[in-house]
Amino acid sequence: MQFVIPHAPRPVRFAQVPGAIGRLLKTLALGLGLIAVLGAGAAGVGRFFLRESAFLSQAQEVRGLIAGVRLPPREERADAEATLEVLYSHKGVQYSAGEVRTTAEYAEGLGHGAEVLLLVDPSQPDRPREARFTRGRAGAVHLLPWALGVGVLGALALLLRELRRTLRAEVEPLRLGALVWLTPEGPLPETRKEVVFPATYWRQDVKHAVQARARPGRAPVRNGDKVLAAVVPRQPRWVRVIDEDLARTLGWIR
């Protein structure tokens, strides 16, 4: 048996790397799962946006009177909310409503009997909103579609980045990496699963610490206690241990 390992760049295909397709499919499945979760969240956000837009487009201004104010503790009122109890009339019908949200800063200046401007949806006249508070939030509501679009694009970009990283992590050590003798920190375990283990190697009189991967059930090419591996120095986790079966698959054994 004689090793004939070509100089980099070596002709290594993704499909030749053991387990690479499985890891790529796993990354793809996780990414699609994340996008599905974001899609469900986006649907909920979209429904909220449509409801808010519909309310703002058809709400009518109504004058109401304060019947009660509930404020948070004084030391917690900065940027906090308060609730109002209001009395008002809409199309000749008298209504009373509690839990009308507004800012605590605004509510501090409202006493019993004070006048307040409300927005009332004609289709739901018993659910008024305080006008100042509602219109203050309208800008943020109209930003939701843009934020949603940015989030989806970000998720797609993250998925493409992880797929590209998986492709590179599987192939680049074998195609472009340096071949070195690794010294594992301890005996490699006997297992049927892929082994990830800490190891070190020397290159140009510098000692490097890495996390290496070895295939399950395959004996690595050894030199005493050392094992042969392909490494990418700028990516300390992209280390692939070379075993005889892998070397034969890649045509490195004559």
Coordinates of C-alpha atoms in Angstrom, one line a residue:
M1 CA 0.0 0.0 0.0
Q2 CA 1.4 3.4 -1.1
F3 CA -0.1 6.8 -0.4
V4 CA -0.1 9.1 -3.4
I5 CA -1.7 12.3 -2.2
P6 CA -1.7 15.1 -4.8
H7 CA -0.8 18.7 -3.9
A8 CA -3.6 21.2 -3.3
P9 CA -5.9 22.0 -4.8
R10 CA -6.9 18.3 -4.9
P11 CA -9.9 17.0 -7.0
V12 CA -12.3 16.2 -4.2
R13 CA -16.1 16.1 -4.8
F14 CA -18.6 16.8 -2.1
A15 CA -20.3 13.4 -2.7
Q16 CA -17.0 11.7 -2.0
V17 CA -16.8 13.0 1.6
P18 CA -18.4 10.4 4.0
G19 CA -21.4 11.8 5.9
A20 CA -21.2 15.2 4.1
I21 CA -24.6 14.8 2.3
G22 CA -26.3 13.8 5.6
R23 CA -24.9 16.9 7.4
L24 CA -26.0 19.1 4.5
L25 CA -29.5 17.7 4.6
K26 CA -29.6 18.2 8.4
T27 CA -28.5 21.8 8.1
L28 CA -31.1 22.3 5.4
A29 CA -33.8 20.7 7.5
L30 CA -32.9 22.9 10.5
G31 CA -32.9 26.0 8.3
L32 CA -36.3 25.2 6.7
G33 CA -37.7 24.5 10.2
L34 CA -36.5 28.0 11.4
I35 CA -38.0 29.6 8.3
A36 CA -41.3 27.8 9.0
V37 CA -41.4 29.1 12.5
L38 CA -40.6 32.6 11.2
G39 CA -43.4 32.2 8.6
A40 CA -45.9 31.3 11.3
G41 CA -44.8 34.3 13.3
A42 CA -45.0 36.5 10.2
A43 CA -48.6 35.3 9.6
G44 CA -49.5 36.4 13.1
V45 CA -47.8 39.8 12.6
G46 CA -49.4 40.3 9.3
R47 CA -52.9 39.7 10.8
F48 CA -52.1 42.2 13.5
F49 CA -50.9 44.8 11.0
L50 CA -54.1 44.4 8.9
R51 CA -56.3 44.8 12.0
E52 CA -54.5 47.9 13.2
S53 CA -54.5 49.4 9.7
A54 CA -58.3 48.7 9.4
F55 CA -59.0 50.3 12.8
L56 CA -57.0 53.4 12.0
S57 CA -58.6 53.9 8.6
Q58 CA -62.2 53.7 9.9
A59 CA -62.1 54.9 13.5
Q60 CA -64.1 58.0 14.5
E61 CA -63.1 60.6 17.0
V62 CA -65.3 60.7 20.1
R63 CA -65.0 62.9 23.2
G64 CA -65.2 61.0 26.5
L65 CA -65.0 61.8 30.2
I66 CA -62.6 60.2 32.7
A67 CA -64.3 58.0 35.3
G68 CA -61.1 56.6 36.8
V69 CA -57.4 56.3 36.2
R70 CA -55.1 53.4 37.2
L71 CA -51.4 54.3 37.3
P72 CA -48.4 52.1 38.0
P73 CA -46.3 53.0 41.1
R74 CA -44.6 56.4 40.8
E75 CA -41.1 55.0 40.6
E76 CA -42.1 52.7 37.6
R77 CA -43.9 55.3 35.5
A78 CA -41.1 56.2 33.1
D79 CA -42.1 54.8 29.7
A80 CA -44.9 52.8 31.3
E81 CA -48.6 52.5 30.5
A82 CA -51.7 53.4 32.5
T83 CA -55.4 52.4 32.0
L84 CA -58.4 54.7 31.9
E85 CA -62.1 54.2 32.7
V86 CA -64.1 56.4 30.4
L87 CA -67.7 57.4 29.7
Y88 CA -68.7 58.4 26.1
S89 CA -71.5 58.5 23.6
H90 CA -71.5 57.1 20.1
K91 CA -74.5 57.6 17.7
G92 CA -76.8 58.4 20.6
V93 CA -75.8 55.4 22.7
Q94 CA -74.1 55.8 26.1
Y95 CA -71.0 53.6 26.7
S96 CA -68.6 53.0 29.5
A97 CA -65.2 51.2 29.1
G98 CA -62.4 50.3 31.3
E99 CA -58.8 49.2 30.4
V100 CA -58.3 51.9 27.9
R101 CA -54.6 52.1 27.5
T102 CA -52.5 55.3 27.4
T103 CA -49.1 56.5 28.6
A104 CA -48.6 56.9 32.4
E105 CA -47.1 60.3 31.7
Y106 CA -50.3 61.5 30.0
A107 CA -52.6 59.8 32.5
E108 CA -50.9 61.6 35.5
G109 CA -52.5 64.8 34.4
L110 CA -56.1 63.4 34.0
G111 CA -58.5 63.7 36.9
H112 CA -62.1 62.5 37.4
G113 CA -64.3 64.2 34.8
A114 CA -61.5 65.3 32.6
E115 CA -62.2 65.2 28.8
V116 CA -60.3 62.7 26.7
L117 CA -60.2 62.1 22.9
L118 CA -61.1 58.6 21.9
L119 CA -61.0 56.6 18.7
V120 CA -64.0 54.3 18.2
D121 CA -64.5 51.7 15.5
P122 CA -68.2 51.9 14.3
S123 CA -68.2 48.1 14.1
Q124 CA -67.1 47.7 17.7
P125 CA -68.2 50.9 19.5
D126 CA -67.7 49.3 23.0
R127 CA -63.9 49.0 22.5
P128 CA -62.5 52.6 22.3
R129 CA -58.9 53.5 22.3
E130 CA -57.2 56.7 23.6
A131 CA -56.4 58.7 20.5
R132 CA -53.1 60.2 21.5
F133 CA -51.6 56.8 22.5
T134 CA -53.0 54.9 19.5
R135 CA -51.7 57.4 16.9
G136 CA -48.3 57.5 18.7
R137 CA -48.0 53.8 18.0
A138 CA -49.2 54.0 14.4
G139 CA -45.7 54.7 13.1
A140 CA -44.3 51.5 14.6
V141 CA -47.3 49.5 13.3
H142 CA -46.6 50.7 9.7
L143 CA -43.0 49.6 10.1
L144 CA -44.0 46.0 10.8
P145 CA -44.1 44.9 7.1
W146 CA -40.6 46.3 6.5
A147 CA -39.3 44.6 9.7
L148 CA -41.0 41.4 8.6
G149 CA -39.4 41.5 5.2
V150 CA -36.0 42.2 6.7
G151 CA -36.4 39.3 9.1
V152 CA -37.3 36.8 6.3
L153 CA -34.4 38.0 4.1
G154 CA -32.1 37.6 7.2
A155 CA -33.3 34.1 7.7
L156 CA -32.8 33.2 4.1
A157 CA -29.3 34.7 4.2
L158 CA -28.5 32.8 7.4
L159 CA -29.6 29.5 5.8
L160 CA -27.6 30.1 2.6
R161 CA -24.6 31.1 4.8
E162 CA -24.8 27.9 6.9
L163 CA -25.3 25.7 3.7
R164 CA -22.2 27.3 2.2
R165 CA -20.3 26.9 5.4
T166 CA -21.3 23.2 5.6
L167 CA -20.1 22.7 2.0
R168 CA -16.8 24.3 2.7
A169 CA -16.2 22.6 6.0
E170 CA -16.7 19.2 4.5
V171 CA -14.7 19.7 1.3
E172 CA -12.1 22.4 1.9
P173 CA -9.8 20.4 4.4
L174 CA -9.5 17.6 1.9
R175 CA -9.3 19.8 -1.2
L176 CA -7.1 22.7 0.0
G177 CA -6.0 21.8 3.6
A178 CA -2.5 21.0 4.8
L179 CA -1.7 17.4 5.7
V180 CA -0.4 17.0 9.2
W181 CA 0.2 14.5 11.9
L182 CA -2.2 15.1 14.8
T183 CA -1.5 14.2 18.4
P184 CA -4.8 13.4 20.2
E185 CA -5.0 14.5 23.8
G186 CA -6.1 10.9 24.8
P187 CA -7.0 7.6 23.3
L188 CA -9.7 7.7 20.7
P189 CA -12.9 6.0 22.0
E190 CA -14.3 2.9 20.5
T191 CA -17.7 3.9 19.2
R192 CA -20.0 3.6 16.2
K193 CA -20.6 7.4 16.1
E194 CA -18.4 10.1 14.6
V195 CA -15.7 11.0 17.0
V196 CA -14.8 14.7 17.7
F197 CA -11.6 14.9 19.8
P198 CA -9.1 17.6 20.8
A199 CA -5.6 17.3 19.3
T200 CA -2.5 19.3 18.5
Y201 CA -0.1 19.6 15.6
W202 CA 3.1 21.4 14.8
R203 CA 3.4 23.6 11.7
Q204 CA 6.3 25.9 11.1
D205 CA 7.5 25.5 14.7
V206 CA 4.1 26.7 16.0
K207 CA 1.9 24.3 18.0
H208 CA -1.8 24.4 17.1
A209 CA -4.8 23.1 19.1
V210 CA -7.8 21.9 17.1
Q211 CA -11.0 19.8 17.3
A212 CA -10.7 16.9 14.8
R213 CA -13.4 14.6 13.4
A214 CA -12.9 10.9 12.7
R215 CA -15.3 8.6 11.0
P216 CA -17.1 5.9 13.0
G217 CA -15.7 2.4 12.8
R218 CA -12.7 3.5 10.6
A219 CA -9.1 3.2 11.6
P220 CA -7.2 6.4 10.9
V221 CA -3.9 6.3 9.2
R222 CA -1.4 6.3 12.1
N223 CA 2.2 7.0 12.8
G224 CA 2.7 5.8 16.3
D225 CA 0.3 7.8 18.5
K226 CA -0.3 10.3 15.8
V227 CA -3.0 10.3 13.2
L228 CA -3.0 11.8 9.7
A229 CA -5.4 14.7 9.1
A230 CA -6.1 17.5 6.7
V231 CA -6.4 20.9 8.3
V232 CA -7.4 24.4 7.4
P233 CA -5.3 26.6 9.7
R234 CA -7.7 29.6 9.6
Q235 CA -10.6 27.3 10.7
P236 CA -9.5 25.3 13.7
R237 CA -12.6 23.1 13.6
W238 CA -12.3 22.1 9.9
V239 CA -10.1 19.2 10.6
R240 CA -10.7 15.8 8.8
V241 CA -8.9 12.7 10.0
I242 CA -7.7 10.5 7.1
D243 CA -8.5 6.8 7.2
E244 CA -7.7 4.1 4.6
D245 CA -11.2 3.9 3.3
L246 CA -11.4 7.6 2.7
A247 CA -8.0 7.6 1.1
R248 CA -9.1 4.9 -1.3
T249 CA -12.3 6.7 -2.1
L250 CA -10.3 9.8 -3.0
G251 CA -7.8 7.8 -5.0
W252 CA -4.9 8.6 -2.6
I253 CA -3.8 5.0 -2.3
R254 CA -2.1 3.2 -5.1

